Coordinates of C-alpha atoms and ligand atoms in Angstrom, one line a residue:
X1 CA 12.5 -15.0 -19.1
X2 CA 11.5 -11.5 -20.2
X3 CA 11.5 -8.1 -18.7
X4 CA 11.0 -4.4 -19.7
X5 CA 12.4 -2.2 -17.4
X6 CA 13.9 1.7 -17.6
X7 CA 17.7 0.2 -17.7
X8 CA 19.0 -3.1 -17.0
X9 CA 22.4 -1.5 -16.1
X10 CA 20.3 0.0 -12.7
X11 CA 20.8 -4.0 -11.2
X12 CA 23.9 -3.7 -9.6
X13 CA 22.7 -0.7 -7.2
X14 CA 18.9 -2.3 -7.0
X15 CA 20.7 -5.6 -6.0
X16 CA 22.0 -4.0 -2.8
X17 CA 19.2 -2.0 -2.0
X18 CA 17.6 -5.6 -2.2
X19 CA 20.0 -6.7 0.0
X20 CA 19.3 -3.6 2.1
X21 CA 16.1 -4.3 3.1
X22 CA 17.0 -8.2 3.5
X23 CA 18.8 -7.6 6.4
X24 CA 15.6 -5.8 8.0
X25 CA 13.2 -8.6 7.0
X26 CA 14.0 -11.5 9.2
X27 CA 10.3 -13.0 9.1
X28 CA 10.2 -13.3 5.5
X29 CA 13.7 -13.9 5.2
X30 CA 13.3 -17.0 7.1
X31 CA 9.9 -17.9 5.6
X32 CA 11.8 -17.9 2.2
X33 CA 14.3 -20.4 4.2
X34 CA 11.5 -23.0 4.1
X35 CA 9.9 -22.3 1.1
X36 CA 13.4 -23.1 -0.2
X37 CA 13.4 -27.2 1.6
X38 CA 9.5 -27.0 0.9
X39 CA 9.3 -26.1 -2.6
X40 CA 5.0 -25.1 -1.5
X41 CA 5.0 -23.5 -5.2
X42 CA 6.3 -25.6 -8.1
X43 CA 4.7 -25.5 -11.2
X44 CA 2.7 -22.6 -10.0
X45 CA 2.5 -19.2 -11.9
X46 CA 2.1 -16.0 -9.4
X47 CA 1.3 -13.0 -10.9
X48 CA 2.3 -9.7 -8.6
X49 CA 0.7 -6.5 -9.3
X50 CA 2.9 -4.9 -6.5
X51 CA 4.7 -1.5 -6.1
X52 CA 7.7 -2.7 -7.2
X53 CA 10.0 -2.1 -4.3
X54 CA 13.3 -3.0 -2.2
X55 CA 11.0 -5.0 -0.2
X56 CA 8.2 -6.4 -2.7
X57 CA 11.9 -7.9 -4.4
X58 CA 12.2 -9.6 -1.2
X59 CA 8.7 -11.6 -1.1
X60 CA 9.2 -11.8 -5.1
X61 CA 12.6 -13.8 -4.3
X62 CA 10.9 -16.1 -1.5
X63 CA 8.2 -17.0 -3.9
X64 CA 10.5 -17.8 -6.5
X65 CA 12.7 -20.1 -3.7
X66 CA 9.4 -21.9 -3.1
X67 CA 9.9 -23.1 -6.7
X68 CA 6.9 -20.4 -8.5
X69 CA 7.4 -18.8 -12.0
X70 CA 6.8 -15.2 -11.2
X71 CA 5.5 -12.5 -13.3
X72 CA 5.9 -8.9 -11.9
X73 CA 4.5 -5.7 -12.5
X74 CA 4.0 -2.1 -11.0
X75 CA 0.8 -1.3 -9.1
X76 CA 1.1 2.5 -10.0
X77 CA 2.3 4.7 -12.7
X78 CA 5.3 6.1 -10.4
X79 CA 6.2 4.0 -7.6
X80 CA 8.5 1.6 -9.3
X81 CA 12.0 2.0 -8.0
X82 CA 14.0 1.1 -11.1
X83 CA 17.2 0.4 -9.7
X84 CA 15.2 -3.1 -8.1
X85 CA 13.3 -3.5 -11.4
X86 CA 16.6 -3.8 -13.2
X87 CA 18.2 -6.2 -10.5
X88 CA 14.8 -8.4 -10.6
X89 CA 15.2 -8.7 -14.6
X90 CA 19.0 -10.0 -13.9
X91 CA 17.8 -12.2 -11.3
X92 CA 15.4 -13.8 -13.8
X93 CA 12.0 -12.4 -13.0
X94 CA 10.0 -11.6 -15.6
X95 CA 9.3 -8.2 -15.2
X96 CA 7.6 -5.2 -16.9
X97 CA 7.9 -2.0 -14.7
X98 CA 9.6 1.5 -14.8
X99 CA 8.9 4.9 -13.0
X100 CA 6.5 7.4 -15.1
X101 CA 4.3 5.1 -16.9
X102 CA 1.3 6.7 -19.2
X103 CA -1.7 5.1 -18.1
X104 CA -1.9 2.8 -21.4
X105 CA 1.8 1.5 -20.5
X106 CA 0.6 0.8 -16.9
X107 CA -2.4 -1.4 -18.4
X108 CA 0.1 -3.4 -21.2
X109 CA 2.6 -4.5 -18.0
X110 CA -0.3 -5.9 -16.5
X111 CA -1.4 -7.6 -19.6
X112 CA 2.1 -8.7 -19.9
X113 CA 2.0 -10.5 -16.2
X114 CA -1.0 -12.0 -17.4
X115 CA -0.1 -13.5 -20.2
X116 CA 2.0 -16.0 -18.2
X117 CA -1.6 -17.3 -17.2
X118 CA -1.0 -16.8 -13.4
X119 CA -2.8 -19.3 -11.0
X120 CA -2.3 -16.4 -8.1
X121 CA -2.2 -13.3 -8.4
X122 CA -1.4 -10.8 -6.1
X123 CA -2.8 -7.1 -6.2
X124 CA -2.3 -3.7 -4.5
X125 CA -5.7 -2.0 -5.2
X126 CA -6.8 -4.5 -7.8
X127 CA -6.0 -3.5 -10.8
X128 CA -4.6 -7.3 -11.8
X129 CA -7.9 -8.6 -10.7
X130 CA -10.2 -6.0 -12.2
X131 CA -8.5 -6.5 -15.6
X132 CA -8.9 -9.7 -15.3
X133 CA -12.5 -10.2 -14.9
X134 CA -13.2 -7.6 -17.1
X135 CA -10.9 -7.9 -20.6
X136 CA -8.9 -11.0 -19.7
X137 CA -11.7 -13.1 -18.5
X138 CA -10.5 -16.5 -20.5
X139 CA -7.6 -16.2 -17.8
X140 CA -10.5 -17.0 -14.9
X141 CA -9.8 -20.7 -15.5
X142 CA -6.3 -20.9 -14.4
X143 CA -6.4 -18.7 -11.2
X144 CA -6.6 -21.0 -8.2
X145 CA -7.2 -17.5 -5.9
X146 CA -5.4 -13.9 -5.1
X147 CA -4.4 -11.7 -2.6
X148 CA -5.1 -8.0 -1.6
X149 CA -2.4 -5.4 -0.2
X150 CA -4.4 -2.5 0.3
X151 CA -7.8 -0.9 2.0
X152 CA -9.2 0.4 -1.6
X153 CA -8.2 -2.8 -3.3
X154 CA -10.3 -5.0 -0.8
X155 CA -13.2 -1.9 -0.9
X156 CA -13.4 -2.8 -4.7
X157 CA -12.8 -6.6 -3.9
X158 CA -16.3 -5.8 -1.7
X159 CA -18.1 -4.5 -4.0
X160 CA -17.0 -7.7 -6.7
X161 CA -18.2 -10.0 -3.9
X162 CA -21.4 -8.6 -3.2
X163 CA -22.3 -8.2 -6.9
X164 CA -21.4 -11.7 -7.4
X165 CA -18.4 -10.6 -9.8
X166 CA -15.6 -11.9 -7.6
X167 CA -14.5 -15.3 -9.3
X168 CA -12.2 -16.7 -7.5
X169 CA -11.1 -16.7 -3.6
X170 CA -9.4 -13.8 -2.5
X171 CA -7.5 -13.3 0.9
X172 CA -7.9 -9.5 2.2
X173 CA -4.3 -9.1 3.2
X174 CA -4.7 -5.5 3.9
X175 CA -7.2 -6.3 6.8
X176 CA -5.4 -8.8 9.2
X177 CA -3.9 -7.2 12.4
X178 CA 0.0 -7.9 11.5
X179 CA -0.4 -5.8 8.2
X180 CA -2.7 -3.0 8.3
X181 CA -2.3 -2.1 12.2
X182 CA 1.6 -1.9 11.3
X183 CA 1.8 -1.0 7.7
X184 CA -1.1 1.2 7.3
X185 CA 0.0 3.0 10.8
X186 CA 3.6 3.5 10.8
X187 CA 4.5 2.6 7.5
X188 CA 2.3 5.1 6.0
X189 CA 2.8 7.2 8.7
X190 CA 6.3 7.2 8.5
X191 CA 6.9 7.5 4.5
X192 CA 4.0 9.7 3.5
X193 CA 5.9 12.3 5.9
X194 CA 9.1 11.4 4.2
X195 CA 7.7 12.2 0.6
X196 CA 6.2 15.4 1.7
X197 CA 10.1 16.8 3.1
X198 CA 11.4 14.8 0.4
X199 CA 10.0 16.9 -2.4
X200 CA 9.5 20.3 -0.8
X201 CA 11.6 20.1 2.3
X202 CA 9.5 22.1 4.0
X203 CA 9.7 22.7 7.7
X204 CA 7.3 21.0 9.8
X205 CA 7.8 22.7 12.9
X206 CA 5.2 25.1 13.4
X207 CA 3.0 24.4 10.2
X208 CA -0.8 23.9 10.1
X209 CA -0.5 20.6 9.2
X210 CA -4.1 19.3 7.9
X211 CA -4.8 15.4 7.3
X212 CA -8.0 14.3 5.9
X213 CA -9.1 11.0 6.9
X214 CA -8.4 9.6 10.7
X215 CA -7.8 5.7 9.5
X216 CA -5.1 4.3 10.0
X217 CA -3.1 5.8 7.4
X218 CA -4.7 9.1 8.4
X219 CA -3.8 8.6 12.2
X220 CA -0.3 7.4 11.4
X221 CA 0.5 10.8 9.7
X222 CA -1.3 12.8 12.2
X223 CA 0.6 11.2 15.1
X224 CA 4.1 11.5 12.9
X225 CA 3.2 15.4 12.3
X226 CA 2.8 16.3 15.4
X227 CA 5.7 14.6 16.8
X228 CA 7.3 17.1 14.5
X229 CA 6.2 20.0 16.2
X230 CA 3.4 21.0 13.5
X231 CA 0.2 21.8 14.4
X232 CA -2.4 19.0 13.0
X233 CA -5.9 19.0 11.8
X234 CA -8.2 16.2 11.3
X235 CA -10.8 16.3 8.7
X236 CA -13.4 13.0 8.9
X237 CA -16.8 12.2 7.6
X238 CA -17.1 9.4 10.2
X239 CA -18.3 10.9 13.3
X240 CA -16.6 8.4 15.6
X241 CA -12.6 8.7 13.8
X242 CA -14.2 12.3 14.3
X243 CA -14.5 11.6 18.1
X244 CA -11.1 9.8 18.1
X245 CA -9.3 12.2 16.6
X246 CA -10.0 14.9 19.1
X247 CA -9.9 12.2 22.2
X248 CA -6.0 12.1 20.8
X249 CA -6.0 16.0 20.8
X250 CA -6.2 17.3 17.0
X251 CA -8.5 19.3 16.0
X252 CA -11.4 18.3 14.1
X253 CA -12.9 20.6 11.5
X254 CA -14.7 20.1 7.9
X255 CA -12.3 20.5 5.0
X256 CA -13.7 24.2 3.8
X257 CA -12.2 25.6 7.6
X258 CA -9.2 23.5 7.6
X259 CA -8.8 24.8 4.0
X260 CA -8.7 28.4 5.3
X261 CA -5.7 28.4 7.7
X262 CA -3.6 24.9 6.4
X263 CA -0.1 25.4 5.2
X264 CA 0.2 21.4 3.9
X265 CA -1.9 19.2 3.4
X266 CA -2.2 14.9 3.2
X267 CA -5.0 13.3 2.2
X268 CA -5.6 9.7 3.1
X269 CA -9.6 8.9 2.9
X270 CA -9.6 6.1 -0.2
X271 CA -12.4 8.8 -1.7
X272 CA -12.6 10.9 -4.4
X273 CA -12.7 14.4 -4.1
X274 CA -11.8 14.8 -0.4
X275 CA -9.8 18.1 -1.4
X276 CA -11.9 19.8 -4.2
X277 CA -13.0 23.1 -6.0
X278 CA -14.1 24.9 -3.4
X279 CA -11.4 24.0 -0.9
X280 CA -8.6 25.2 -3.2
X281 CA -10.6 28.4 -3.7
X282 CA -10.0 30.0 0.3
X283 CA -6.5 27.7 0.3
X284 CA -3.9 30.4 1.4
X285 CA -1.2 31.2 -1.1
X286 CA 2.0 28.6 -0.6
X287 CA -0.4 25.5 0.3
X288 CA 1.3 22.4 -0.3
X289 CA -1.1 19.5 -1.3
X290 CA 0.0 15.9 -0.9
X291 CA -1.9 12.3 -1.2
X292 CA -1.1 8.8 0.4
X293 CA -4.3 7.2 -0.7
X294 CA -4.3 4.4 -3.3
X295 CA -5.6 5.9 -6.3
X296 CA -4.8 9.8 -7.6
X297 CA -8.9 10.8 -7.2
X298 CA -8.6 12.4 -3.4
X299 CA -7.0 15.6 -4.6
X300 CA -9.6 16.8 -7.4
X301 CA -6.7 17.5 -10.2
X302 CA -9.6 18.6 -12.9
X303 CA -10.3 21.2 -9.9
X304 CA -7.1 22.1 -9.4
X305 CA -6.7 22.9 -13.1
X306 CA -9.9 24.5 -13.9
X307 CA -9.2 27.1 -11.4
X308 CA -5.5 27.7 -12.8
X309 CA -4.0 29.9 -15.5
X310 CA -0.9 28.6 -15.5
X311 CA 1.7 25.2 -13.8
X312 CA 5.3 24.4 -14.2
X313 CA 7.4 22.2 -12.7
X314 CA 9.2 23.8 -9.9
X315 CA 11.3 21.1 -8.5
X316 CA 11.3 17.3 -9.1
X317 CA 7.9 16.2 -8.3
X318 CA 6.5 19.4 -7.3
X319 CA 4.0 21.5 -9.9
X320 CA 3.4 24.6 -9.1
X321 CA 0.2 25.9 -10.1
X322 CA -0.6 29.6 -10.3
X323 CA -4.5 30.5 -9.7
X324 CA -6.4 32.9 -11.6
X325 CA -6.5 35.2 -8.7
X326 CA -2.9 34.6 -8.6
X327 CA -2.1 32.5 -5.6
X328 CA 0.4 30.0 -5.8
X329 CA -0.7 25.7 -4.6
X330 CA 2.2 23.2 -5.2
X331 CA 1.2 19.8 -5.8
X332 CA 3.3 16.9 -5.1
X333 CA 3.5 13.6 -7.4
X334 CA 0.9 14.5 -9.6
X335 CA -1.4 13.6 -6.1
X336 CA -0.2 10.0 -6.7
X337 CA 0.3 8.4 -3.2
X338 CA 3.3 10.5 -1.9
X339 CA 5.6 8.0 0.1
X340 CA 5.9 5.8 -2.7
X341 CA 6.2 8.1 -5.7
X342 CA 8.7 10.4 -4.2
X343 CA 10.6 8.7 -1.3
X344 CA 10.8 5.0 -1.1
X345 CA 7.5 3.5 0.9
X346 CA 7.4 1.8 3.7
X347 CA 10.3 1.1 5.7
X348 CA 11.3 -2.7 5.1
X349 CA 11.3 -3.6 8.5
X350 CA 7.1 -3.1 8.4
X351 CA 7.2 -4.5 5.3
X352 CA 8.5 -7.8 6.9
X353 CA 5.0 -8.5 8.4
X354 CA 2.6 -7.5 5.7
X355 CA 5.0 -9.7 2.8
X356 CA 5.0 -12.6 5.1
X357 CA 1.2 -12.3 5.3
X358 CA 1.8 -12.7 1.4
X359 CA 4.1 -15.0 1.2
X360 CA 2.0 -17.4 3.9
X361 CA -1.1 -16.9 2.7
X362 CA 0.2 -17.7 -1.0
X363 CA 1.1 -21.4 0.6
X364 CA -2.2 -21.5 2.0
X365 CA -4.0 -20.6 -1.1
X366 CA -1.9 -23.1 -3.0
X367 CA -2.8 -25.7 -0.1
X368 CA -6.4 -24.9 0.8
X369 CA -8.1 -23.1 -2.9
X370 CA -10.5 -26.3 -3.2
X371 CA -12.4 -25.3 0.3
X372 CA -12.6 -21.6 -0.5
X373 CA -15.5 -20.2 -2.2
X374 CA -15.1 -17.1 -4.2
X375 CA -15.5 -14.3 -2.2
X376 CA -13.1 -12.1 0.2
X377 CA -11.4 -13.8 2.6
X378 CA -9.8 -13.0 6.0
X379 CA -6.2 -13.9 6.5
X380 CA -6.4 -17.2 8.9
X381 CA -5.7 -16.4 11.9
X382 CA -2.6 -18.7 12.9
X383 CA -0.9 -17.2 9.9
X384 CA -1.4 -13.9 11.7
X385 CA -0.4 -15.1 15.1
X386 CA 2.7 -17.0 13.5
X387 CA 4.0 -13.9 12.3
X388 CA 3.7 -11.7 15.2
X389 CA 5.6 -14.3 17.4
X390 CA 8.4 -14.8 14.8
X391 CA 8.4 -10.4 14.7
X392 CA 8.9 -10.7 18.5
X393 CA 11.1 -13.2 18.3
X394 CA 13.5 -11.5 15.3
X395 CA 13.4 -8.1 17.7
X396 CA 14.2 -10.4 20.9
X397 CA 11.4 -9.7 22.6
X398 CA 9.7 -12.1 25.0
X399 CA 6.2 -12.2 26.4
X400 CA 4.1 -14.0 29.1
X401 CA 2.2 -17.2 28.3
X402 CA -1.1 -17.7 29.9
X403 CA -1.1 -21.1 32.3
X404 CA -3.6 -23.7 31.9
X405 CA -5.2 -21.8 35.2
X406 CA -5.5 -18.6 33.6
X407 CA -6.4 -20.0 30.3
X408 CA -9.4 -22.1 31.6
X409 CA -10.4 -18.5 33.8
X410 CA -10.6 -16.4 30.8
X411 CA -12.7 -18.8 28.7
X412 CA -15.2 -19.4 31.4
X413 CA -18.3 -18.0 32.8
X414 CA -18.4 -19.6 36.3
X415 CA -16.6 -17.4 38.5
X416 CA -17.8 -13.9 39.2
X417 CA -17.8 -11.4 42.3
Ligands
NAI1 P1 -9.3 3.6 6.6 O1 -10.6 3.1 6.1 O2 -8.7 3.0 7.8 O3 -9.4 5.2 6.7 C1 -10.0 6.0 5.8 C2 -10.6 7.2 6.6 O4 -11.0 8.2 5.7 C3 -11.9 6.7 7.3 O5 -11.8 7.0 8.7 C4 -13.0 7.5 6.6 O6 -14.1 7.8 7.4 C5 -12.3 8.7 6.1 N1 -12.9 9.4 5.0 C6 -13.5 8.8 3.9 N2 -13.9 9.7 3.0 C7 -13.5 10.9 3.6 C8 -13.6 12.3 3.1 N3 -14.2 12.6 2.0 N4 -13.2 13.3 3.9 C9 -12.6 13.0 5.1 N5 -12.4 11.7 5.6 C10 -12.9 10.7 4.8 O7 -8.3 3.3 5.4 P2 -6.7 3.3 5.4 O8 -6.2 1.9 5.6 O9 -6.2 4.4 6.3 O10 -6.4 3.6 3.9 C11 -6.6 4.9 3.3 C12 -6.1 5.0 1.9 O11 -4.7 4.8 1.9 C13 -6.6 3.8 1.0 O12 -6.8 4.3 -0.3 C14 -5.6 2.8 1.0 O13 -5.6 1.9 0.0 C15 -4.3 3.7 1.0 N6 -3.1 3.1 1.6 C16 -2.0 3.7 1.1 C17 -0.7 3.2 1.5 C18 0.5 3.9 1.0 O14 1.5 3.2 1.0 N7 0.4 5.1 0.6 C19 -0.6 2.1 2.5 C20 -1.9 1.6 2.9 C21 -3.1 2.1 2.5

């Protein structure tokens, strides 16, 4: 076993935050029950690239019940919680993550992972993978397939595929109904609002409240600000989120007029440059600029500091930046995805769907990698459906079943008026 983590002495306090979000993870929870009797993963070597949190300690655990060696490390420079770092070291996980990496430290823990020669490996924007097939490319052999959390990671996942990159199979997590209709939605929704009062605590009542990108991330966060009494703006490029967007009652404008008038802004597009140069020239003084997209591109930083004279840190995770016609933009997290750099992510209880999508598909990676040719995968559908009855289920919910009657009527194409 071998870890590098901020400080070991952190386990005791990650071990009940692990705990924690145990008790709000019943899917997985029980998933790990079986992987425990079924042992799906010995002799196996799974490699997570993960933000390493309360709950990605949960699916680490399950994996490790179903008899893997796991190597873990951080998918972003600060979103590991290192409280659950310290308490995976102690529980035997190799590990090699800590909050406020420099971008070369980020790239030697995922060398680190890999050097345990995974046979799946498991990314959150695919970084792991990218590495990979790019400077670790005598690993290819080994790997048996991977998994991908999030929308950018499967975009870049895409673009391996259709260049004929992609090497091995790889199951699109991100895109199954059970993950990115929940997590994307309300777990982004939910946490990216959290980081924003978390770092500036801000009022929300009453603020011009301006989201770029209508996704779902981007319609999560609307939908939370505006239950919050702010006043939200939409900003799209696609004309029908456009259309949906207003249909739910925001307003719809391009960026350079929501730029005017906004007091905070979240950007959530997955592209580069969705707040830039010109934007942050007509922002008002006081604009507070936030990101829960994957990568730290949406808010153009370069911009921001070309048009400075002058930042310092004003409160934990908030820069201050004055302009050289001496207005004042804060920035949160260095525009690193907000609800996991400054508050804690997604709540767990979401998180229980999209890590049993990981932990499932995993087993069915390990079971089914000979049939699967290397490209981007959707998850299969029965793992999907399993874990939206055993979410019902855990919440006590019960639904109607169609009857034979009813099932035969909606497949047919006899009867009509
Ligand atoms: P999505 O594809 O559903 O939504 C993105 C939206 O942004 C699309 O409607 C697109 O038309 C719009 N868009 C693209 N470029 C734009 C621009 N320049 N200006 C305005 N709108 C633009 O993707 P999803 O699932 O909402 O993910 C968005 C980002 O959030 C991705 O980077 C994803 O990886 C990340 N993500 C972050 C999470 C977190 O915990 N913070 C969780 C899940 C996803």
């Amino acid at each position: 076993m071998t870890f590098k983590v901020k400080d070991i002495n952190l386990a005791e306090k990650g071990m009940l935050q692990i705990e924690w979000a145990e008790k709000q993870m019943p899917v997985l929870m029980m998933i790990a029950g079986e992987f425990l009797n079924k042992k799906p993963f010995n002799g196996l070597t799974i490699a997570a690239c993960l933000h390493v949190t309360k709950e990605t300690a949960v699916l680490v655990k399950a994996l490790k019940a179903g008899g893997a060696t796991v190597a873990v490390c951080g998918s972003n420079p600060l979103s590991t919680q290192d409280d659950v770092a310290a308490a995976l070291a102690d529980e035997g996980i190799n590990i090699f993550a800590w909050k406020g990496q420099t971008n070369e430290e980020y790239y030697w823990c995922i060398n680190e992972v890999l050097n345990f020669k995974p046979n799946i490996t498991l990314d959150d924007g695919a970084d792991l993978i990218n590495t990979l097939h790019t400077t670790r490319t005598e690993l290819l052999q080994n790997i048996l397939g991977g998994q991908e959390e999030t929308t950018t990671g499967v975009i870049r996942l895409r673009a391996m595929a259709q260049d004929q990159a992609l090497k091995y199979p790889v199951i699109a997590v991100n895109d199954t109904p059970t993950k990115s209709m929940f997590d994307n939605v309300y777990g982004t929704g939910q946490s990216a609002i959290d980081g924003i009062i978390r770092a500036t605590n801000a009022l929300m009542a009453g603020k011009t409240f301006v989201v770029s990108g209508y996704g779902q991330c981007g319609g999560g966060i609307a939908r939370i600000a505006r239950g919050m009494n702010a006043n939200v703006i939409v900003t799209e490029v696609d004309p029908i989120k456009a259309l949906k967007a207003s249909m739910d009652g925001f307003r719809v404008m391009p960026m350079i007029d929501a730029a005017k008038v906004g007091d905070i802004f979240c950007t959530a597009t997955g592209c580069k440059d969705s707040i830039k140069k010109e934007h942050l020239m007509v922002m008002k003084d006081g604009a507070i600029l936030a990101n829960a997209g994957h990568f730290n591109v949406e808010i153009s930083i370069p911009d921001l500091e070309s048009i400075s004279s002058g930042k310092r840190r004003i409160r934990d995770f908030v820069e201050e930046y004055t302009t050289k016609d001496n207005r004042n933009i804060y920035l949160i997290a260095e525009g690193r995805l907000v609800n996991l750099a400054v508050a804690e992510g997604h709540p767990s209880s979401v998180m229980d769907m999209s890590f049993s999508n990981q932990a499932l598909c995993c087993e069915f990676l390990a079971e089914n990698y000979r049939q699967l040719k290397p490209t981007v995968h959707d998850v299969p559908r029965e793992i999907d459906s399993k874990i939206a009855r055993m979410k019902l289920e855990s919440l006590g919910m019960k639904i109607d079943n169609l009857s034979s009657e009813q099932q035969k009527y909606m497949t047919s194409w006899k009867d009509g008026t």
